[in-house]
Coordinates of C-alpha atoms in Angstrom, one line a residue:
X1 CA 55.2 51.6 124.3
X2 CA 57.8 54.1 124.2
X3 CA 55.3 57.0 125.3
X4 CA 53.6 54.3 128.0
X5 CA 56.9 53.8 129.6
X6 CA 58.0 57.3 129.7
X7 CA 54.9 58.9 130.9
X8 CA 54.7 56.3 134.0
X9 CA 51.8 54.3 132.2
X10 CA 54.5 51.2 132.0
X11 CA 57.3 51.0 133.9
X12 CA 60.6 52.7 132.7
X13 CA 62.3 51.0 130.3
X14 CA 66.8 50.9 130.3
X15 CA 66.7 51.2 126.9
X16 CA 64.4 51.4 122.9
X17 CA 66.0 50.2 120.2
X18 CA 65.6 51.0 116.5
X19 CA 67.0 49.0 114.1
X20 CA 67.2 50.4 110.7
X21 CA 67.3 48.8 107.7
X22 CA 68.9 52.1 106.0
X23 CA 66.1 52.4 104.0
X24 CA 62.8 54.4 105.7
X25 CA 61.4 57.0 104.6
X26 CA 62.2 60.3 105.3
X27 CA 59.5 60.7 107.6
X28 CA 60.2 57.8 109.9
X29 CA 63.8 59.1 110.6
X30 CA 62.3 62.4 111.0
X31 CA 59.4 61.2 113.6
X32 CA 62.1 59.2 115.4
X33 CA 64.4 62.1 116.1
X34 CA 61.2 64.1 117.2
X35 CA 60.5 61.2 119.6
X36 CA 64.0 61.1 121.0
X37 CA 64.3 65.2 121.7
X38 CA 60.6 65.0 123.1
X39 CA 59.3 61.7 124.7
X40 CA 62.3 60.1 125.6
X41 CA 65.5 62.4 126.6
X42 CA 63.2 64.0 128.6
X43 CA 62.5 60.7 130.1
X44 CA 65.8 59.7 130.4
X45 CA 65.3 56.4 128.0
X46 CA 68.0 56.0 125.7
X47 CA 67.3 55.0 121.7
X48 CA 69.9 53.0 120.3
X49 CA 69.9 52.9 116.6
X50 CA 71.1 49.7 115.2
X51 CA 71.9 48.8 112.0
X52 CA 73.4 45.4 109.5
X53 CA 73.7 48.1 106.5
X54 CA 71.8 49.7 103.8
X55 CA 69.5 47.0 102.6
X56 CA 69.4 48.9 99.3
X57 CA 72.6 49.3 98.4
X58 CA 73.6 45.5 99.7
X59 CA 70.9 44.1 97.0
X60 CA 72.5 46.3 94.4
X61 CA 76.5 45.4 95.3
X62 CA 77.5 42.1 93.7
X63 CA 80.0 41.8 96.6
X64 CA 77.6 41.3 99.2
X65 CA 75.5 38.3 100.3
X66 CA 72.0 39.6 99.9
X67 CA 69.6 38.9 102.2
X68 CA 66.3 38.6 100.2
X69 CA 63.9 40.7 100.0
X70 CA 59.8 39.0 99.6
X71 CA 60.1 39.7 95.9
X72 CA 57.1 39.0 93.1
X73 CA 58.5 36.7 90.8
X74 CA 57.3 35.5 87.0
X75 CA 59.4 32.2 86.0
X76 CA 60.2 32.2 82.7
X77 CA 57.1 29.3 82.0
X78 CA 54.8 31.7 83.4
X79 CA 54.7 30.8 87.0
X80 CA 54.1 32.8 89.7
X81 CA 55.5 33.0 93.2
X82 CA 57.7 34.8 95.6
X83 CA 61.1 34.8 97.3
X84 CA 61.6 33.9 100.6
X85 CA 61.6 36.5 102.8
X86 CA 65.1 36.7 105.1
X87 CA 65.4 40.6 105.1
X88 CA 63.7 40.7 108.9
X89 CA 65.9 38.6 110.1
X90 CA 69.2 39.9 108.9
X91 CA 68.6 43.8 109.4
X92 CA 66.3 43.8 111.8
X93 CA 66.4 40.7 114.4
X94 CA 70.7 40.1 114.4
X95 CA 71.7 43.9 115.1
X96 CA 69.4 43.6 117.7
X97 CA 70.6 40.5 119.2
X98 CA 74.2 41.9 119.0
X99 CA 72.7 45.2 120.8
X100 CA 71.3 42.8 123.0
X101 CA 74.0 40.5 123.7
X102 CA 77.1 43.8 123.8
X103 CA 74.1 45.3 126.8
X104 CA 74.4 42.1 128.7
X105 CA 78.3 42.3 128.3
X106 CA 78.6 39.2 126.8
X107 CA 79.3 39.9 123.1
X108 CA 78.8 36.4 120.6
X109 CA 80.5 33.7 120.4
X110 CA 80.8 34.3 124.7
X111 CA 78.1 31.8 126.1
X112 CA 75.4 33.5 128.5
X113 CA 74.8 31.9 131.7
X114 CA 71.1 30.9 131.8
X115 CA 70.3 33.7 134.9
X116 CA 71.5 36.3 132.5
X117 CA 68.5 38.0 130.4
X118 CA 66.5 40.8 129.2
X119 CA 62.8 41.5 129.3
X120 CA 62.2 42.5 125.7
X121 CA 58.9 44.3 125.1
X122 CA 56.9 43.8 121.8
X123 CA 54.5 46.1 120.4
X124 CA 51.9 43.4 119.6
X125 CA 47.9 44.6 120.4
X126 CA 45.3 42.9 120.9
X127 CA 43.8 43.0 117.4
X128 CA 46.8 40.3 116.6
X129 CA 47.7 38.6 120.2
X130 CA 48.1 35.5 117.9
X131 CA 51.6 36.8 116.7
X132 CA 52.6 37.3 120.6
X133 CA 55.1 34.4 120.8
X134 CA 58.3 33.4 122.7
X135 CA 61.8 34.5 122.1
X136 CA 63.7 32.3 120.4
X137 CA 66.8 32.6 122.6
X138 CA 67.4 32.4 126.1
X139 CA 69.0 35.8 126.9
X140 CA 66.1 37.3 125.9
X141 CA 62.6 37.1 127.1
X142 CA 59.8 39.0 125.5
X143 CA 56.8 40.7 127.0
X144 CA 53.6 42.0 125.5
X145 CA 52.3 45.1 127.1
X146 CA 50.1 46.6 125.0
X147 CA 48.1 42.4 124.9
X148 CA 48.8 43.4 129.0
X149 CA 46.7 46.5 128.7
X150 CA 44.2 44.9 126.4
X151 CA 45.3 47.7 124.3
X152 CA 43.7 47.7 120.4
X153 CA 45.5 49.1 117.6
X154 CA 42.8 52.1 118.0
X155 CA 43.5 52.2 121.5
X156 CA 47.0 53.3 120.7
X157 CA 45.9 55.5 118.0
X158 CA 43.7 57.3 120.3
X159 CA 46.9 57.6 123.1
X160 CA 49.1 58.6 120.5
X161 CA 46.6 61.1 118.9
X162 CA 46.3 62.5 122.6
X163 CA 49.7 63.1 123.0
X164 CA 50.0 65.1 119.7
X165 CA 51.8 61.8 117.6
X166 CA 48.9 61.5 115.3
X167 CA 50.9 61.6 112.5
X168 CA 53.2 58.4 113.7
X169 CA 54.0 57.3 110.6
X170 CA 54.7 53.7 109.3
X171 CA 58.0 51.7 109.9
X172 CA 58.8 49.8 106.7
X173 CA 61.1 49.8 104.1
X174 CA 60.9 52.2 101.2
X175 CA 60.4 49.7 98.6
X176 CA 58.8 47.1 100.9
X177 CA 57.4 44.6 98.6
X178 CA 54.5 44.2 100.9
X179 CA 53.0 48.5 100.1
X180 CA 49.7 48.1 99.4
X181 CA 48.7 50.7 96.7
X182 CA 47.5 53.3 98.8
X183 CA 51.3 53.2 100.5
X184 CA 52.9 53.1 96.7
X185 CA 50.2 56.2 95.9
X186 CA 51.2 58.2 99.0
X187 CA 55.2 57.5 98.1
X188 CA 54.4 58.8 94.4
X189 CA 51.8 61.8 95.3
X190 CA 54.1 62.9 98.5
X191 CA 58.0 62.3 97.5
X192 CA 58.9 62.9 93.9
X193 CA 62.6 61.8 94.7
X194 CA 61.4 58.4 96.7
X195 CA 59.2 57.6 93.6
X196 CA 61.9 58.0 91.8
X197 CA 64.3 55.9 94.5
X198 CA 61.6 52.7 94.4
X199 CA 61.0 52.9 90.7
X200 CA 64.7 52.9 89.9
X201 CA 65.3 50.2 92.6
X202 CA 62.4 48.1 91.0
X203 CA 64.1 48.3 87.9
X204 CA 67.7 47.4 89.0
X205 CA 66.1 44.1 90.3
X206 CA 64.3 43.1 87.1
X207 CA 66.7 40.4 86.2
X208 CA 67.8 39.0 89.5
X209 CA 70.4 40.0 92.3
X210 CA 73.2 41.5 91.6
X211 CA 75.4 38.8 92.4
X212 CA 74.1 36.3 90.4
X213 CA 74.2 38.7 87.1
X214 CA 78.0 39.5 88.2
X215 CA 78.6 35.4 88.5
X216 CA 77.1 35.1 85.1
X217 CA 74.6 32.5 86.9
X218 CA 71.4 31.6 84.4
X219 CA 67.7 33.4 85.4
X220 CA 65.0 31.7 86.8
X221 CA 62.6 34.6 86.1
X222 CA 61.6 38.1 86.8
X223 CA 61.2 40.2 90.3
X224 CA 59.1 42.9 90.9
X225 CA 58.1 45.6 93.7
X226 CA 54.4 45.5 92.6
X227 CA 52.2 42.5 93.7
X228 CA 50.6 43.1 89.7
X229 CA 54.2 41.8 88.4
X230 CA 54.4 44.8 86.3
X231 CA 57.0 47.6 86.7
X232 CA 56.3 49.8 89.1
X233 CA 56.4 53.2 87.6
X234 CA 53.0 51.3 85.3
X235 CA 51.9 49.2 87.6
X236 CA 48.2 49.6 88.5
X237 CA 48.5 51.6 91.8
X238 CA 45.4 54.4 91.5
X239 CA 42.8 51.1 90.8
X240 CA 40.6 50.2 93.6
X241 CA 38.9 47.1 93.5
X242 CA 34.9 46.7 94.9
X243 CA 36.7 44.1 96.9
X244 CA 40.0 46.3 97.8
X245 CA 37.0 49.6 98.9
X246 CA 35.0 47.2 100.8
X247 CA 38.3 45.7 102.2
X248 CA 39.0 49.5 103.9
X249 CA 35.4 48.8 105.9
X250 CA 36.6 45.8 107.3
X251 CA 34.1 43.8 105.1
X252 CA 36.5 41.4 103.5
X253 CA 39.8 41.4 105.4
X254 CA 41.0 38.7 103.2
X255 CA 41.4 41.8 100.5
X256 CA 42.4 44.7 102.6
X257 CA 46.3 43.6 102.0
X258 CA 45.4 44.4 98.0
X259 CA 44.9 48.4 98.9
X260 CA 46.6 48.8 102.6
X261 CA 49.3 46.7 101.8
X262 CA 50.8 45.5 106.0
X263 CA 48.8 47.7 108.3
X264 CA 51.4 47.2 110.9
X265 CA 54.4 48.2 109.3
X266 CA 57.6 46.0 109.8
X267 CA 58.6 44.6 113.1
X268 CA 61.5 42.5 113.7
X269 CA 59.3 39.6 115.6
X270 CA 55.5 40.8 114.2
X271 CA 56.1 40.7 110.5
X272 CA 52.4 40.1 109.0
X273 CA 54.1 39.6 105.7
X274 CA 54.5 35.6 105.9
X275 CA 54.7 33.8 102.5
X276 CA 55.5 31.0 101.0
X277 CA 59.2 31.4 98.8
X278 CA 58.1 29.4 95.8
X279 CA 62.2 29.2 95.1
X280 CA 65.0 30.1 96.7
X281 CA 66.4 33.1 95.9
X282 CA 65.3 35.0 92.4
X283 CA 67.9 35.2 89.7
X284 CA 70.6 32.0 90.8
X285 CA 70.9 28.8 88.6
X286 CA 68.7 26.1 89.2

């Protein structure tokens, strides 16, 4: 959308925010400063970076409140299940509301007269134009262009490819519980340090948050990186299922997730990584 709107496709946006969780890879911090010095200074579009903190090092500091993270879970009877999943919402939805809300010059708790919004723009295509919904405040009011363009995922592919951005790489959290095991393979095969980052991180969270170990609170079970429950640095990541290679030619969707993990990376309003938290939070008395 960024490229639409600055080469005149879409109308020219005020502003594109980024809101970073502190935790990308390398390459997505890389590719953004690439698209700031050539797609949108030129175009005069401003990209405000926006940020709650490191979600990293707030899961690992017993002094913060830790927004949870869609962790795999073993309970200590042999159940299985995952946490609920609130990190979208605190480092990537608030910041942006604050950006939001300090743009409109009416920073919280100020009330916002009702004729006072912005038209926010949400990368959703056509391939999931189920997901396009409503804003859930007032203030701001969200748009769909590429569903506007009856725009495809490989219609943006293709524009992007065009415009030399083939090599747009995913948004998503380093140790995003939701990597498929192609994404874990590419992390280990690519980036010996971020292997070691994820597997370290994986292994830090083992026996709940660090909070609850601090407070001396009694475990409710395991958490893991790896949808397999098994610690990531063993955890099955070079298998490929039948089902998971068949998955890749759009022959069972309902397995691609196993292999491709999210295709579309994380959004703050277009997460596809929607489960059911089978408890609360992982590691706090019951």
């Amino acid at each position: 959308m960024l490229a639409l709107s600055a080469n005149g496709v879409l109308p020219k946006v005020d502003y594109a925010i980024f809101a970073d969780t502190g935790w990308e890879p390398r390459t997505v911090y890389a590719h953004l400063d690439r698209l700031e010095r050539e797609v949108a200074a030129p175009a005069g579009i401003p990209i405000l970076r926006v940020s709650a903190g490191n979600i990293r090092n707030d899961a690992l500091n017993p002094e913060r409140r830790f927004a949870s993270m869609p962790l795999y879970i073993r309970n200590p009877d042999g159940k299985e299940g995952m946490t609920r999943r609130q990190c979208t919402g605190e480092y990537k939805i608030k910041p942006i509301k604050k950006k939001v809300r300090e743009l409109l010059e009416y920073p919280y708790p100020q009330r916002i007269p009702k004729d006072v919004f912005v038209e926010q723009w949400v990368g959703i295509s056509t391939d999931e134009f189920h997901r396009a919904k409503d804003s859930d405040v007032k203030y701001m009011r969200n748009r769909h262009p590429l569903i506007d363009l009856d725009w495809s995922r490989a219609d943006c592919v293709r524009y992007l490819t065009s415009l030399g951005l083939a090599d747009t790489p995913k948004s998503s959290c380093l140790g995003c519980p939701f990597h498929g095991n192609a994404q874990w393979r590419h992390i280990r095969d690519t980036s010996a340090v971020e292997w070691r980052d994820v597997v370290e991180f994986d292994a830090a969270i083992r026996k709940g948050n660090a909070r609850a170990n601090a407070e001396g609170n009694m475990l409710l079970g395991e958490a893991y990186l790896h949808r397999s429950r098994i610690p990531l640095d063993q955890a099955p990541i070079d298998h490929v299922t039948a089902a998971e290679q068949a998955a890749l030619q759009d022959e069972l969707a309902d397995e691609q997730d196993a292999e491709l993990g999210v295709l579309n990376g994380c959004s703050p309003w277009a997460c596809r990584g929607e489960v059911e938290a089978a408890q609360g939070d992982f590691g706090l008395a019951a």
